[in-house]
mmCIF file of C-alpha atoms and ligand atoms in Angstrom:
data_model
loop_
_atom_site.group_PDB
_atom_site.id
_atom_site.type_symbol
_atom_site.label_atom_id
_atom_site.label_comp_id
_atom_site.label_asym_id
_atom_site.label_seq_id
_atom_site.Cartn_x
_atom_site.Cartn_y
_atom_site.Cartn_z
ATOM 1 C CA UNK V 127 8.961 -8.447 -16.677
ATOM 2 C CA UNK V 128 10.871 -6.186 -14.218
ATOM 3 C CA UNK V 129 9.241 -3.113 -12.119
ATOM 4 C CA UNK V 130 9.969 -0.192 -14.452
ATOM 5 C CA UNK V 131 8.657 -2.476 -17.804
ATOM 6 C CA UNK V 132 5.725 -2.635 -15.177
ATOM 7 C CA UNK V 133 5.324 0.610 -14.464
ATOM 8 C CA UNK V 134 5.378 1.551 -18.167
ATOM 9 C CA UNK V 135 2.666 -1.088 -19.159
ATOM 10 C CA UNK V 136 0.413 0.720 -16.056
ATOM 11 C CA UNK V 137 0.896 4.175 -17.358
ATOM 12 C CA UNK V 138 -0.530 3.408 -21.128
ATOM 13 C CA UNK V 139 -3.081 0.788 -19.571
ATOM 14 C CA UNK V 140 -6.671 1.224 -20.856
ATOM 15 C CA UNK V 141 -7.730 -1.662 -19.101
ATOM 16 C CA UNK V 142 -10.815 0.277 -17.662
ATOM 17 C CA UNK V 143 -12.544 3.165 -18.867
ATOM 18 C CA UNK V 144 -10.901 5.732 -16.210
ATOM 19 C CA UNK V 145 -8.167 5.884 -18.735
ATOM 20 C CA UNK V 146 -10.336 8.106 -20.901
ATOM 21 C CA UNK V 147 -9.926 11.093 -17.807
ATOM 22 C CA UNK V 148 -7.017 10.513 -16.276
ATOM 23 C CA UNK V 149 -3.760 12.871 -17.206
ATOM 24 C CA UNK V 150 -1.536 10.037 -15.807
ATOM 25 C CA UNK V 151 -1.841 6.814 -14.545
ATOM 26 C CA UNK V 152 -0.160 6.431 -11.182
ATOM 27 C CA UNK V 153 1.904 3.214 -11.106
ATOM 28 C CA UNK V 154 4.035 4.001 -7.883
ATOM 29 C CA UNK V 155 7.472 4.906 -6.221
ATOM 30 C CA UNK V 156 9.815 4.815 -3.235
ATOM 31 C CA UNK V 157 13.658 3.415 -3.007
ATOM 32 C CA UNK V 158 11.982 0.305 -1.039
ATOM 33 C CA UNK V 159 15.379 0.070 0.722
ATOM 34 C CA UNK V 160 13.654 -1.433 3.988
ATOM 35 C CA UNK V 161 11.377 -3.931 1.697
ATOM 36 C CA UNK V 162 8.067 -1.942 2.866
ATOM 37 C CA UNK V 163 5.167 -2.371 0.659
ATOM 38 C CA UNK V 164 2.445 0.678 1.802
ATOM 39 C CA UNK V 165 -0.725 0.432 -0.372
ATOM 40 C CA UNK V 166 -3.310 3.165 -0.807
ATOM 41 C CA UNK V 167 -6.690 3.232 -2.390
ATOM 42 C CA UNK V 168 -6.577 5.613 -5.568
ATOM 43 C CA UNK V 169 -4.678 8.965 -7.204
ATOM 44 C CA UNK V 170 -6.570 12.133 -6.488
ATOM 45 C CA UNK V 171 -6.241 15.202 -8.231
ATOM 46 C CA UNK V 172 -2.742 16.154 -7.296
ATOM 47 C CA UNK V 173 -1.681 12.396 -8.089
ATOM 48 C CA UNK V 174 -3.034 12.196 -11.238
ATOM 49 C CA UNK V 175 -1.646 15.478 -12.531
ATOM 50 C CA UNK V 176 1.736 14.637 -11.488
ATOM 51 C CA UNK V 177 1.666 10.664 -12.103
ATOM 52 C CA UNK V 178 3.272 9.915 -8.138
ATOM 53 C CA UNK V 179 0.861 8.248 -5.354
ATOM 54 C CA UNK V 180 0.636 10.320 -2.578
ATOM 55 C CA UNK V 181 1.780 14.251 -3.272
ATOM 56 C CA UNK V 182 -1.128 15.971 -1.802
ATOM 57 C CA UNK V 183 -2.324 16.217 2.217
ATOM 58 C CA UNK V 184 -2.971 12.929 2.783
ATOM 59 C CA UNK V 185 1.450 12.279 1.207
ATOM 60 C CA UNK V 186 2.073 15.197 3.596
ATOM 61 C CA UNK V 187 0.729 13.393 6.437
ATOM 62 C CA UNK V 188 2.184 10.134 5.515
ATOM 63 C CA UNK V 189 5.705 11.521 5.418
ATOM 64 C CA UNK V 190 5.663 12.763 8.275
ATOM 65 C CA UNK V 191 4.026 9.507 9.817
ATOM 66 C CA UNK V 192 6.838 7.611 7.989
ATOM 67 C CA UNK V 193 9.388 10.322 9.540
ATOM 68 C CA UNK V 194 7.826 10.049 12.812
ATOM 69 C CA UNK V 195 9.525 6.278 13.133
ATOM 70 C CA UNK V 196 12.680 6.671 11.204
ATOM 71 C CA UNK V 197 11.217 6.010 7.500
ATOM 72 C CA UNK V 198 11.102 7.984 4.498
ATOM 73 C CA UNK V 199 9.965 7.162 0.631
ATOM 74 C CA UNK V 200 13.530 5.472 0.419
ATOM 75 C CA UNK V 201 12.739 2.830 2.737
ATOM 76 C CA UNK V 202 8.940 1.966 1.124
ATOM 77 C CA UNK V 203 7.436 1.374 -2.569
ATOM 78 C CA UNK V 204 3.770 3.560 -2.000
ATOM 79 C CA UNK V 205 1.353 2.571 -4.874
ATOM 80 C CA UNK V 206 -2.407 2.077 -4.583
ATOM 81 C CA UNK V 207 -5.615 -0.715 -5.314
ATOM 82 C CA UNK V 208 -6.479 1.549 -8.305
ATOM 83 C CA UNK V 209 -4.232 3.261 -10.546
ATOM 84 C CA UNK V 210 -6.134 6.145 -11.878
ATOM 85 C CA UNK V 211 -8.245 8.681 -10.538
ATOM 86 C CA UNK V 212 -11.487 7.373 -10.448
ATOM 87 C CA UNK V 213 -13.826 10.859 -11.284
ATOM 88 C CA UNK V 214 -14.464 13.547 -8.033
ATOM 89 C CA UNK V 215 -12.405 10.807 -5.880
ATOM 90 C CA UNK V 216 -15.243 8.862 -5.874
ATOM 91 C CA UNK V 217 -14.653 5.155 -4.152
ATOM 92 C CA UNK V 218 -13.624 2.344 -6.515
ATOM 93 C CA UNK V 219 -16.061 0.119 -8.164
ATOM 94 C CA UNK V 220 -15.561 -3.577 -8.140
ATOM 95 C CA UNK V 221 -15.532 -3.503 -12.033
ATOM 96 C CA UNK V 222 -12.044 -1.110 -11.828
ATOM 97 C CA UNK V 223 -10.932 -2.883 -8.833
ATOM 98 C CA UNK V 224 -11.121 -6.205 -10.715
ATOM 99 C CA UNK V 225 -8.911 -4.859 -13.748
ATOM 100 C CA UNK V 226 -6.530 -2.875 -11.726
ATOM 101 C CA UNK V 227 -5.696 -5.303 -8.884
ATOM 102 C CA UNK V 228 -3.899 -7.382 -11.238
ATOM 103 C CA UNK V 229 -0.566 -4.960 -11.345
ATOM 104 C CA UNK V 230 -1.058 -4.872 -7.197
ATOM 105 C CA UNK V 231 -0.874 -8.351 -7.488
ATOM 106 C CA UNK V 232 2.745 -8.485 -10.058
ATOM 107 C CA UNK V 233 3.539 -5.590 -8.155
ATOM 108 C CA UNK V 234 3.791 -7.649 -4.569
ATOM 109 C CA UNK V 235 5.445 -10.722 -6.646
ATOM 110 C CA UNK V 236 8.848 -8.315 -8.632
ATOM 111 C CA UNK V 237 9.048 -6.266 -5.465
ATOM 112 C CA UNK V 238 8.952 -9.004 -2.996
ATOM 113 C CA UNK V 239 7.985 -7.319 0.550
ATOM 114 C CA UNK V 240 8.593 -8.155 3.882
ATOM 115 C CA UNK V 241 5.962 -5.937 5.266
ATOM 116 C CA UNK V 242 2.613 -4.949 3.241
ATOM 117 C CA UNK V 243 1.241 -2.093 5.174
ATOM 118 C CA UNK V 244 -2.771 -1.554 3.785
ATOM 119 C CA UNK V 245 -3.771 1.762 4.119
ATOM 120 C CA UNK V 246 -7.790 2.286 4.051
ATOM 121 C CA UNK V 247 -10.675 -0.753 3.531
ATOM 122 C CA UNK V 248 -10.440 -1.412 0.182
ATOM 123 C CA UNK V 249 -6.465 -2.056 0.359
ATOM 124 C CA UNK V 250 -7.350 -4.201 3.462
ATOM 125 C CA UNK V 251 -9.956 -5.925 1.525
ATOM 126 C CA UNK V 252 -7.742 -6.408 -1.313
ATOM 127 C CA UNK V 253 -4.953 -8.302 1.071
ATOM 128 C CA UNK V 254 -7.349 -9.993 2.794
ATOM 129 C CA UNK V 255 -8.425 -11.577 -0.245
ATOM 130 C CA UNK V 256 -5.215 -12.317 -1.607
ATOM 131 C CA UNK V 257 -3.812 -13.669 1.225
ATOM 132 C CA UNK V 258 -6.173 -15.879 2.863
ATOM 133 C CA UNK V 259 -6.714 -13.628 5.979
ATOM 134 C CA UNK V 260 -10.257 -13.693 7.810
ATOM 135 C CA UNK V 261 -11.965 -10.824 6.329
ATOM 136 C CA UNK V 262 -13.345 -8.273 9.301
ATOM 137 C CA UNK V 263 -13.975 -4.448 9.698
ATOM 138 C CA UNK V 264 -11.068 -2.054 9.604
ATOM 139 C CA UNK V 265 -11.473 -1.103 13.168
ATOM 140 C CA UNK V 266 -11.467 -4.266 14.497
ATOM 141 C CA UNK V 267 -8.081 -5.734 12.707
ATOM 142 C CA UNK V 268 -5.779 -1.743 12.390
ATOM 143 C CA UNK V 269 -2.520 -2.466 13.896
ATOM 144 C CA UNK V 270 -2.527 -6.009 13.940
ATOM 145 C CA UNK V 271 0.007 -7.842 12.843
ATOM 146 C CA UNK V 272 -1.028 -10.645 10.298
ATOM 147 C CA UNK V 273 2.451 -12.805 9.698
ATOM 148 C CA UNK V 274 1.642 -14.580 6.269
ATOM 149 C CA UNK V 275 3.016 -17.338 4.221
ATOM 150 C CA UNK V 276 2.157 -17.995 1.139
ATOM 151 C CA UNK V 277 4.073 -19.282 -2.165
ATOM 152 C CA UNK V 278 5.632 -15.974 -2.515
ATOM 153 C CA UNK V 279 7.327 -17.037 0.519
ATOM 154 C CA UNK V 280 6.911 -14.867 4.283
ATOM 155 C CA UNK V 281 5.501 -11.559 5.039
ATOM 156 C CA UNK V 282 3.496 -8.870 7.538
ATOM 157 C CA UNK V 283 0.704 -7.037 6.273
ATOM 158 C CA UNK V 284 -0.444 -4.316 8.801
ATOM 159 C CA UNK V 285 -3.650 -2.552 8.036
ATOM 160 C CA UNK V 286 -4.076 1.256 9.030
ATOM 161 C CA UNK V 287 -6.601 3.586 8.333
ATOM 162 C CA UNK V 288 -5.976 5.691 5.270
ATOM 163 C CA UNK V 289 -4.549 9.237 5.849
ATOM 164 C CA UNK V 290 -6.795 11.052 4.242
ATOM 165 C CA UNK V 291 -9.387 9.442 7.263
ATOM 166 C CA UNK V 292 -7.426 11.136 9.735
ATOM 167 C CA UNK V 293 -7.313 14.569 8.259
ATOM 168 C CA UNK V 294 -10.920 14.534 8.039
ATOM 169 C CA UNK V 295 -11.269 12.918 11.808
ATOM 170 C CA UNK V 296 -8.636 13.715 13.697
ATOM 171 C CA UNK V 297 -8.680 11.364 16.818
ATOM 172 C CA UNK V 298 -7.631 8.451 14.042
ATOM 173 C CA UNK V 299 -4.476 10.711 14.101
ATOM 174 C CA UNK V 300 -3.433 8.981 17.132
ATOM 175 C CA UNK V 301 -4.412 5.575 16.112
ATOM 176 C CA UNK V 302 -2.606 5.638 12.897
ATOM 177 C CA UNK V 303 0.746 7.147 14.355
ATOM 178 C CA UNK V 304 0.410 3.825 17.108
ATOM 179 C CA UNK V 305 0.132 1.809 13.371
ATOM 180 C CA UNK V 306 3.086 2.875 12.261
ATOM 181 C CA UNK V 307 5.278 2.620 15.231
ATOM 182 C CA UNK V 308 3.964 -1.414 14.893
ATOM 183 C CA UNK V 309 5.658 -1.482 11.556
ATOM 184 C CA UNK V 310 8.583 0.342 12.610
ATOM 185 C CA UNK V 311 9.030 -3.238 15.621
ATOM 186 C CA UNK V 312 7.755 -5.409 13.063
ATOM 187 C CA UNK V 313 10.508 -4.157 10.854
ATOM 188 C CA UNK V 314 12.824 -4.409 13.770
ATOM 189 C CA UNK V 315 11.716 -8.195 14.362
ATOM 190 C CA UNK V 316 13.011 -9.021 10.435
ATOM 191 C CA UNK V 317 16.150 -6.946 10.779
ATOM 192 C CA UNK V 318 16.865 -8.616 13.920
ATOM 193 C CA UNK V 319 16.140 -11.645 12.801
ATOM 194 C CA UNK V 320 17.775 -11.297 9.422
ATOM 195 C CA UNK V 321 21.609 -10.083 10.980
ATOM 196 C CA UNK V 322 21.380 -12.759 14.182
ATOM 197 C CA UNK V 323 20.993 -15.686 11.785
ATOM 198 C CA UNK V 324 22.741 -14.429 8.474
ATOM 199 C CA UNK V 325 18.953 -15.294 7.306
ATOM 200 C CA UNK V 326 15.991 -13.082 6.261
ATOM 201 C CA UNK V 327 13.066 -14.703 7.869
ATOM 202 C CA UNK V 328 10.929 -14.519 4.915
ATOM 203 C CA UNK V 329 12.802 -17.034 3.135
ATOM 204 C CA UNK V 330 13.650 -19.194 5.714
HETATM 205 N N1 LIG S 1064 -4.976 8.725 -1.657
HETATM 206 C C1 LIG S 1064 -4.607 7.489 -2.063
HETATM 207 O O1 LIG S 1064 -5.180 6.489 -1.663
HETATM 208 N N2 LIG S 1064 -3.599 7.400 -2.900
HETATM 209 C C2 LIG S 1064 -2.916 8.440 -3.346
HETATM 210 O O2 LIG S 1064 -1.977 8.236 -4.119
HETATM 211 C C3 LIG S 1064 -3.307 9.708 -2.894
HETATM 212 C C4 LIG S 1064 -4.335 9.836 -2.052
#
């Protein structure tokens, strides 16, 4: 299985019964030329008519986030916890979280990261699990650095708030733009670590 056979398989999935109203199935995109994994929590409208994570105001603020430090869609793969629009954007239930996370989970394993940046609580929640991490409230762990190692070998995951928080609240503006300037030195720590010893830290 390689990414696009993936991303195929996720755009016919009827896994779940928010196939029956979606008008595409978001699987995900980005050049991922700086190995940055960002996760989200669902497509909205704009997502769902256009099949791409991330292309309404909450994408808008993200880019601009991701320009703020240096980084555009080249550098990351965005994708979400749920790949379809659940109905009125409503949150996720554990029934479509359970089908769905399983493409997260291949996703992480053919793409390989060496940062996983969560955006939201239920992509927190979802690495959390999957990773072994102690599971606490949002605002007590955003913008901490969790350095994991697992059998898919070493990462960071960095949970955020979700973007679409800060449009609606705008003092997590602040907090999210101090986020993302931790994964711009986290991503200096493996770039610096990966050209003074020929190595990439994750697979050391
Ligand atoms: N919100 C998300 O979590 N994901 C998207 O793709 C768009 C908005």
């Amino acid at each position: 299985m390689d990414l696009k056979k993936l991303e195929e398989l996720i755009r016919s999935c009827r896994k779940c019964p928010l196939h029956k109203n979606r008008t595409n199935a978001v699987p995900g995109e980005g050049g991922f030329k700086k190995r940055i994994l960002l996760v989200g929590e669902a497509p909205g409208r704009n997502e769902d008519i256009q099949g791409r994570p991330f292309v309404g105001a909450a994408g808008k603020l993200l880019d601009s986030l991701l320009g703020e430090v240096g980084l555009s869609r080249e550098d990351v793969y965005i994708t979400n916890i749920i790949k379809c629009r659940p109905p009125n954007n409503r949150d996720p239930t554990d029934e479509e979280i359970h089908a769905c996370t399983p493409y997260l989970n291949q996703q992480v394993e053919l793409l390989n990261p060496r940062i996983i940046m969560t955006l939201g609580r239920f992509s927190w929640a979802w690495a959390a699990e999957r990773f072994g991490l102690e599971y606490r409230k949002l605002t007590d762990v955003r913008g901490k650095v969790f350095r994991v190692s697992t059998l898919l070998g070493r990462f960071s995951v960095i949970p955020t708030f979700h973007p679409a928080a800060a449009l609606r609240r705008r003092e997590l503006t602040d907090l999210i733009r101090d986020d993302f300037l931790t994964l711009r030195e986290e991503l200096s720590y493996y770039e610096g670590a990966s050209s003074e010893e020929g190595r990439d830290p994750k697979t050391s």
